mmCIF file of C-alpha atoms in Angstrom:
data_model
loop_
_atom_site.group_PDB
_atom_site.id
_atom_site.type_symbol
_atom_site.label_atom_id
_atom_site.label_comp_id
_atom_site.label_asym_id
_atom_site.label_seq_id
_atom_site.Cartn_x
_atom_site.Cartn_y
_atom_site.Cartn_z
ATOM 1 C CA MET N 1 0.017 0.034 -0.004
ATOM 2 C CA ALA N 2 1.279 3.469 -0.912
ATOM 3 C CA SER N 3 2.132 6.083 1.650
ATOM 4 C CA PRO N 4 -0.163 9.056 2.076
ATOM 5 C CA SER N 5 2.549 11.179 0.401
ATOM 6 C CA GLU N 6 2.805 8.780 -2.514
ATOM 7 C CA ASP N 7 -1.011 8.838 -2.796
ATOM 8 C CA LEU N 8 -0.961 12.590 -3.073
ATOM 9 C CA ALA N 9 1.811 12.436 -5.667
ATOM 10 C CA ARG N 10 -0.291 9.973 -7.812
ATOM 11 C CA ALA N 11 -3.387 12.138 -7.508
ATOM 12 C CA TYR N 12 -1.473 15.247 -8.549
ATOM 13 C CA GLU N 13 0.003 13.366 -11.408
ATOM 14 C CA ALA N 14 -3.415 12.144 -12.623
ATOM 15 C CA VAL N 15 -5.143 15.565 -12.340
ATOM 16 C CA GLY N 16 -2.071 17.431 -13.582
ATOM 17 C CA ASP N 17 -2.030 15.276 -16.778
ATOM 18 C CA LEU N 18 -5.605 16.216 -17.402
ATOM 19 C CA ILE N 19 -4.904 20.023 -16.695
ATOM 20 C CA ALA N 20 -1.893 19.975 -19.156
ATOM 21 C CA GLU N 21 -4.297 18.774 -21.874
ATOM 22 C CA ILE N 22 -6.909 21.458 -21.434
ATOM 23 C CA ARG N 23 -7.223 23.330 -24.796
ATOM 24 C CA PRO N 24 -7.429 27.152 -24.903
ATOM 25 C CA GLU N 25 -11.257 27.126 -25.856
ATOM 26 C CA GLN N 26 -12.016 24.763 -22.876
ATOM 27 C CA TRP N 27 -10.983 27.139 -20.063
ATOM 28 C CA LYS N 28 -14.387 28.800 -20.055
ATOM 29 C CA ALA N 29 -16.441 25.640 -20.309
ATOM 30 C CA PRO N 30 -18.949 25.107 -17.568
ATOM 31 C CA THR N 31 -18.283 22.262 -15.061
ATOM 32 C CA PRO N 32 -20.500 20.186 -12.684
ATOM 33 C CA CYS N 33 -19.664 22.860 -10.096
ATOM 34 C CA THR N 34 -22.228 25.150 -11.654
ATOM 35 C CA GLU N 35 -20.762 28.293 -10.095
ATOM 36 C CA TRP N 36 -17.332 27.634 -11.729
ATOM 37 C CA ASN N 37 -16.046 27.162 -15.180
ATOM 38 C CA VAL N 38 -12.936 25.148 -15.973
ATOM 39 C CA ARG N 39 -10.488 27.947 -15.262
ATOM 40 C CA GLU N 40 -12.237 28.811 -12.070
ATOM 41 C CA VAL N 41 -12.031 25.132 -10.752
ATOM 42 C CA VAL N 42 -8.264 25.021 -11.564
ATOM 43 C CA ASP N 43 -7.955 28.401 -9.705
ATOM 44 C CA HIS N 44 -9.729 26.819 -6.796
ATOM 45 C CA LEU N 45 -7.328 23.891 -6.814
ATOM 46 C CA VAL N 46 -4.330 26.239 -6.835
ATOM 47 C CA GLY N 47 -5.893 28.430 -4.118
ATOM 48 C CA MET N 48 -6.530 25.397 -1.932
ATOM 49 C CA ASP N 49 -2.897 24.195 -2.454
ATOM 50 C CA LEU N 50 -1.867 27.592 -1.225
ATOM 51 C CA VAL N 51 -4.227 27.522 1.674
ATOM 52 C CA PHE N 52 -3.049 24.085 2.871
ATOM 53 C CA VAL N 53 0.679 25.213 2.504
ATOM 54 C CA ALA N 54 -0.046 28.300 4.662
ATOM 55 C CA LEU N 55 -1.832 26.124 7.169
ATOM 56 C CA ILE N 56 1.053 23.639 7.505
ATOM 57 C CA GLU N 57 3.708 26.266 7.478
ATOM 58 C CA SER N 58 1.733 28.649 9.730
ATOM 59 C CA GLY N 59 2.018 31.363 7.064
ATOM 60 C CA PRO N 60 -0.356 34.004 5.827
ATOM 61 C CA MET N 61 -3.476 32.854 4.055
ATOM 62 C CA PRO N 62 -3.651 33.704 0.249
ATOM 63 C CA ASP N 63 -6.142 36.287 -0.890
ATOM 64 C CA ARG N 64 -9.534 34.669 -1.488
ATOM 65 C CA GLY N 65 -10.540 36.777 -4.634
ATOM 66 C CA ALA N 66 -7.076 36.867 -6.359
ATOM 67 C CA ASP N 67 -6.632 35.318 -9.828
ATOM 68 C CA ARG N 68 -3.888 32.900 -9.148
ATOM 69 C CA LEU N 69 -3.564 31.448 -12.620
ATOM 70 C CA GLY N 70 -2.477 34.551 -14.536
ATOM 71 C CA ASP N 71 -1.377 33.857 -18.081
ATOM 72 C CA ASP N 72 -0.066 30.462 -17.305
ATOM 73 C CA PRO N 73 -2.732 28.307 -15.602
ATOM 74 C CA VAL N 74 -0.768 25.106 -16.079
ATOM 75 C CA GLY N 75 2.461 26.597 -14.692
ATOM 76 C CA ALA N 76 0.517 27.980 -11.626
ATOM 77 C CA TRP N 77 -0.922 24.532 -11.080
ATOM 78 C CA ARG N 78 2.460 22.864 -11.213
ATOM 79 C CA ALA N 79 4.030 25.443 -8.795
ATOM 80 C CA SER N 80 1.220 25.192 -6.283
ATOM 81 C CA SER N 81 1.112 21.413 -6.305
ATOM 82 C CA ALA N 82 4.983 21.159 -5.945
ATOM 83 C CA SER N 83 4.737 23.489 -3.017
ATOM 84 C CA LEU N 84 1.971 21.404 -1.309
ATOM 85 C CA ARG N 85 3.697 18.070 -1.914
ATOM 86 C CA ALA N 86 6.911 19.559 -0.497
ATOM 87 C CA ALA N 87 5.101 20.823 2.548
ATOM 88 C CA PHE N 88 3.395 17.457 3.205
ATOM 89 C CA SER N 89 6.730 15.581 2.765
ATOM 90 C CA ARG N 90 8.550 17.389 5.598
ATOM 91 C CA PRO N 91 9.330 15.307 8.687
ATOM 92 C CA GLY N 92 6.600 15.322 11.323
ATOM 93 C CA VAL N 93 4.042 17.143 9.233
ATOM 94 C CA LEU N 94 1.554 14.205 8.986
ATOM 95 C CA GLU N 95 1.685 13.665 12.774
ATOM 96 C CA ARG N 96 1.171 17.215 13.961
ATOM 97 C CA SER N 97 -2.247 18.778 14.590
ATOM 98 C CA TYR N 98 -3.305 21.870 12.729
ATOM 99 C CA ALA N 99 -6.181 24.245 13.603
ATOM 100 C CA GLY N 100 -8.265 25.396 10.760
ATOM 101 C CA PRO N 101 -11.644 26.919 10.114
ATOM 102 C CA MET N 102 -13.363 23.549 10.506
ATOM 103 C CA GLY N 103 -11.586 22.490 13.619
ATOM 104 C CA SER N 104 -8.341 20.687 14.225
ATOM 105 C CA ALA N 105 -6.920 17.761 12.272
ATOM 106 C CA THR N 106 -3.611 16.017 11.971
ATOM 107 C CA GLY N 107 -1.467 16.538 8.866
ATOM 108 C CA ALA N 108 -2.463 13.055 7.691
ATOM 109 C CA GLU N 109 -6.154 14.004 7.940
ATOM 110 C CA ARG N 110 -5.478 17.323 6.133
ATOM 111 C CA LEU N 111 -3.746 15.482 3.396
ATOM 112 C CA GLN N 112 -6.737 13.108 2.980
ATOM 113 C CA ILE N 113 -9.104 16.152 2.931
ATOM 114 C CA ARG N 114 -7.005 17.648 0.181
ATOM 115 C CA LEU N 115 -6.906 14.475 -1.589
ATOM 116 C CA TYR N 116 -10.643 13.974 -1.909
ATOM 117 C CA ASP N 117 -11.161 17.602 -2.956
ATOM 118 C CA LEU N 118 -8.530 17.261 -5.565
ATOM 119 C CA LEU N 119 -9.960 14.034 -6.993
ATOM 120 C CA ALA N 120 -13.435 15.393 -7.015
ATOM 121 C CA HIS N 121 -12.447 18.447 -8.951
ATOM 122 C CA GLY N 122 -10.368 16.345 -11.323
ATOM 123 C CA TRP N 123 -13.644 14.514 -11.967
ATOM 124 C CA ASP N 124 -15.401 17.746 -12.562
ATOM 125 C CA LEU N 125 -12.606 18.826 -15.093
ATOM 126 C CA ALA N 126 -12.905 15.581 -16.870
ATOM 127 C CA GLN N 127 -16.682 15.952 -17.295
ATOM 128 C CA ALA N 128 -16.337 19.507 -18.573
ATOM 129 C CA THR N 129 -13.541 18.851 -21.054
ATOM 130 C CA GLY N 130 -14.040 15.245 -22.086
ATOM 131 C CA ILE N 131 -10.341 14.560 -21.068
ATOM 132 C CA PRO N 132 -10.269 11.489 -18.992
ATOM 133 C CA VAL N 133 -8.849 11.717 -15.528
ATOM 134 C CA ARG N 134 -6.786 8.554 -14.920
ATOM 135 C CA VAL N 135 -7.088 8.105 -11.184
ATOM 136 C CA PRO N 136 -5.894 4.789 -9.862
ATOM 137 C CA GLU N 137 -8.892 2.833 -8.511
ATOM 138 C CA ASP N 138 -7.192 1.990 -5.214
ATOM 139 C CA LEU N 139 -6.467 5.685 -4.620
ATOM 140 C CA ALA N 140 -10.099 6.677 -5.329
ATOM 141 C CA GLU N 141 -11.319 3.837 -3.111
ATOM 142 C CA ARG N 142 -9.238 5.048 -0.162
ATOM 143 C CA SER N 143 -10.238 8.658 -0.694
ATOM 144 C CA LEU N 144 -13.946 7.671 -0.845
ATOM 145 C CA ALA N 145 -13.631 5.581 2.377
ATOM 146 C CA PHE N 146 -12.110 8.582 4.105
ATOM 147 C CA ALA N 147 -14.664 11.034 2.813
ATOM 148 C CA LEU N 148 -17.520 8.687 3.967
ATOM 149 C CA VAL N 149 -16.131 8.513 7.498
ATOM 150 C CA GLN N 150 -15.040 12.232 7.673
ATOM 151 C CA LEU N 151 -18.155 13.866 6.039
ATOM 152 C CA SER N 152 -21.134 11.723 6.906
ATOM 153 C CA PRO N 153 -21.655 13.204 10.344
ATOM 154 C CA GLN N 154 -21.164 16.902 9.214
ATOM 155 C CA PRO N 155 -23.605 19.369 7.748
ATOM 156 C CA ARG N 156 -23.093 19.834 3.947
ATOM 157 C CA THR N 157 -24.602 23.384 3.592
ATOM 158 C CA GLY N 158 -22.243 25.593 1.794
ATOM 159 C CA ARG N 159 -19.682 22.762 1.077
ATOM 160 C CA PHE N 160 -21.302 19.987 -0.778
ATOM 161 C CA ALA N 161 -24.691 19.013 -2.231
ATOM 162 C CA GLU N 162 -26.450 15.955 -0.872
ATOM 163 C CA PRO N 163 -25.064 12.547 -2.026
ATOM 164 C CA GLN N 164 -26.417 11.327 -5.407
ATOM 165 C CA LEU N 165 -27.384 7.908 -6.458
ATOM 166 C CA VAL N 166 -24.776 6.052 -8.393
ATOM 167 C CA GLU N 167 -24.307 2.379 -9.417
ATOM 168 C CA GLU N 168 -22.467 0.245 -6.812
ATOM 169 C CA SER N 169 -20.392 -1.150 -9.581
ATOM 170 C CA ALA N 170 -19.308 2.417 -10.799
ATOM 171 C CA PRO N 171 -15.553 3.259 -10.601
ATOM 172 C CA ALA N 172 -14.605 4.665 -7.255
ATOM 173 C CA ILE N 173 -13.890 8.181 -8.669
ATOM 174 C CA ASP N 174 -17.597 8.235 -9.866
ATOM 175 C CA ARG N 175 -18.793 6.986 -6.441
ATOM 176 C CA LEU N 176 -16.729 9.725 -4.746
ATOM 177 C CA ALA N 177 -18.039 12.395 -7.061
ATOM 178 C CA ALA N 178 -21.629 11.087 -6.294
ATOM 179 C CA PHE N 179 -21.043 11.155 -2.543
ATOM 180 C CA LEU N 180 -19.825 14.678 -2.796
ATOM 181 C CA GLY N 181 -23.059 15.766 -4.585
ATOM 182 C CA ARG N 182 -22.303 15.315 -8.275
ATOM 183 C CA SER N 183 -24.785 13.660 -10.595
ATOM 184 C CA VAL N 184 -23.094 10.681 -12.179
ATOM 185 C CA LEU N 185 -24.560 9.203 -15.411
ATOM 186 C CA PRO N 186 -25.090 5.389 -15.389
ATOM 187 C CA GLN N 187 -22.381 3.317 -17.047
ATOM 188 C CA ARG N 188 -23.008 1.965 -20.544
#
């Protein structure tokens, strides 16, 4: 079984491969996150990377309304993901506890939270662009298992829609997306 840091690296590789393939005309395409287009989803991913880095390093939080992508969305993605992976790979980070807006959690728990958000938005980008997100099944299964335990007792208002129905035989990434409120079409 892969370590949490290896899981994170694999997720960033899968989603990063998709982001690198986004064509210029696709950046304004709508996504399953109805309030965001493709560019805004990637901007959210970059912003959340920076939030998690600031949380881990006790640094200042990034501006919420800033455009973090500029003229090089793929470069901004690569830089933020490299920063986050470096922050999570430092000794002791996974064991320490970090206070955040939703309460305290260990670095390992924060990594898992980042992971399910990353995978779900990778799924969103795949739906919007038609570019497959090649998330390893074992990685999506572990992320779904964590999200089920972590989110089931919490209110969803303002964070996620209610879980949607999905075939039990659907890939884990689809079941994760459905649990986080996305409508998943039946398999053909």
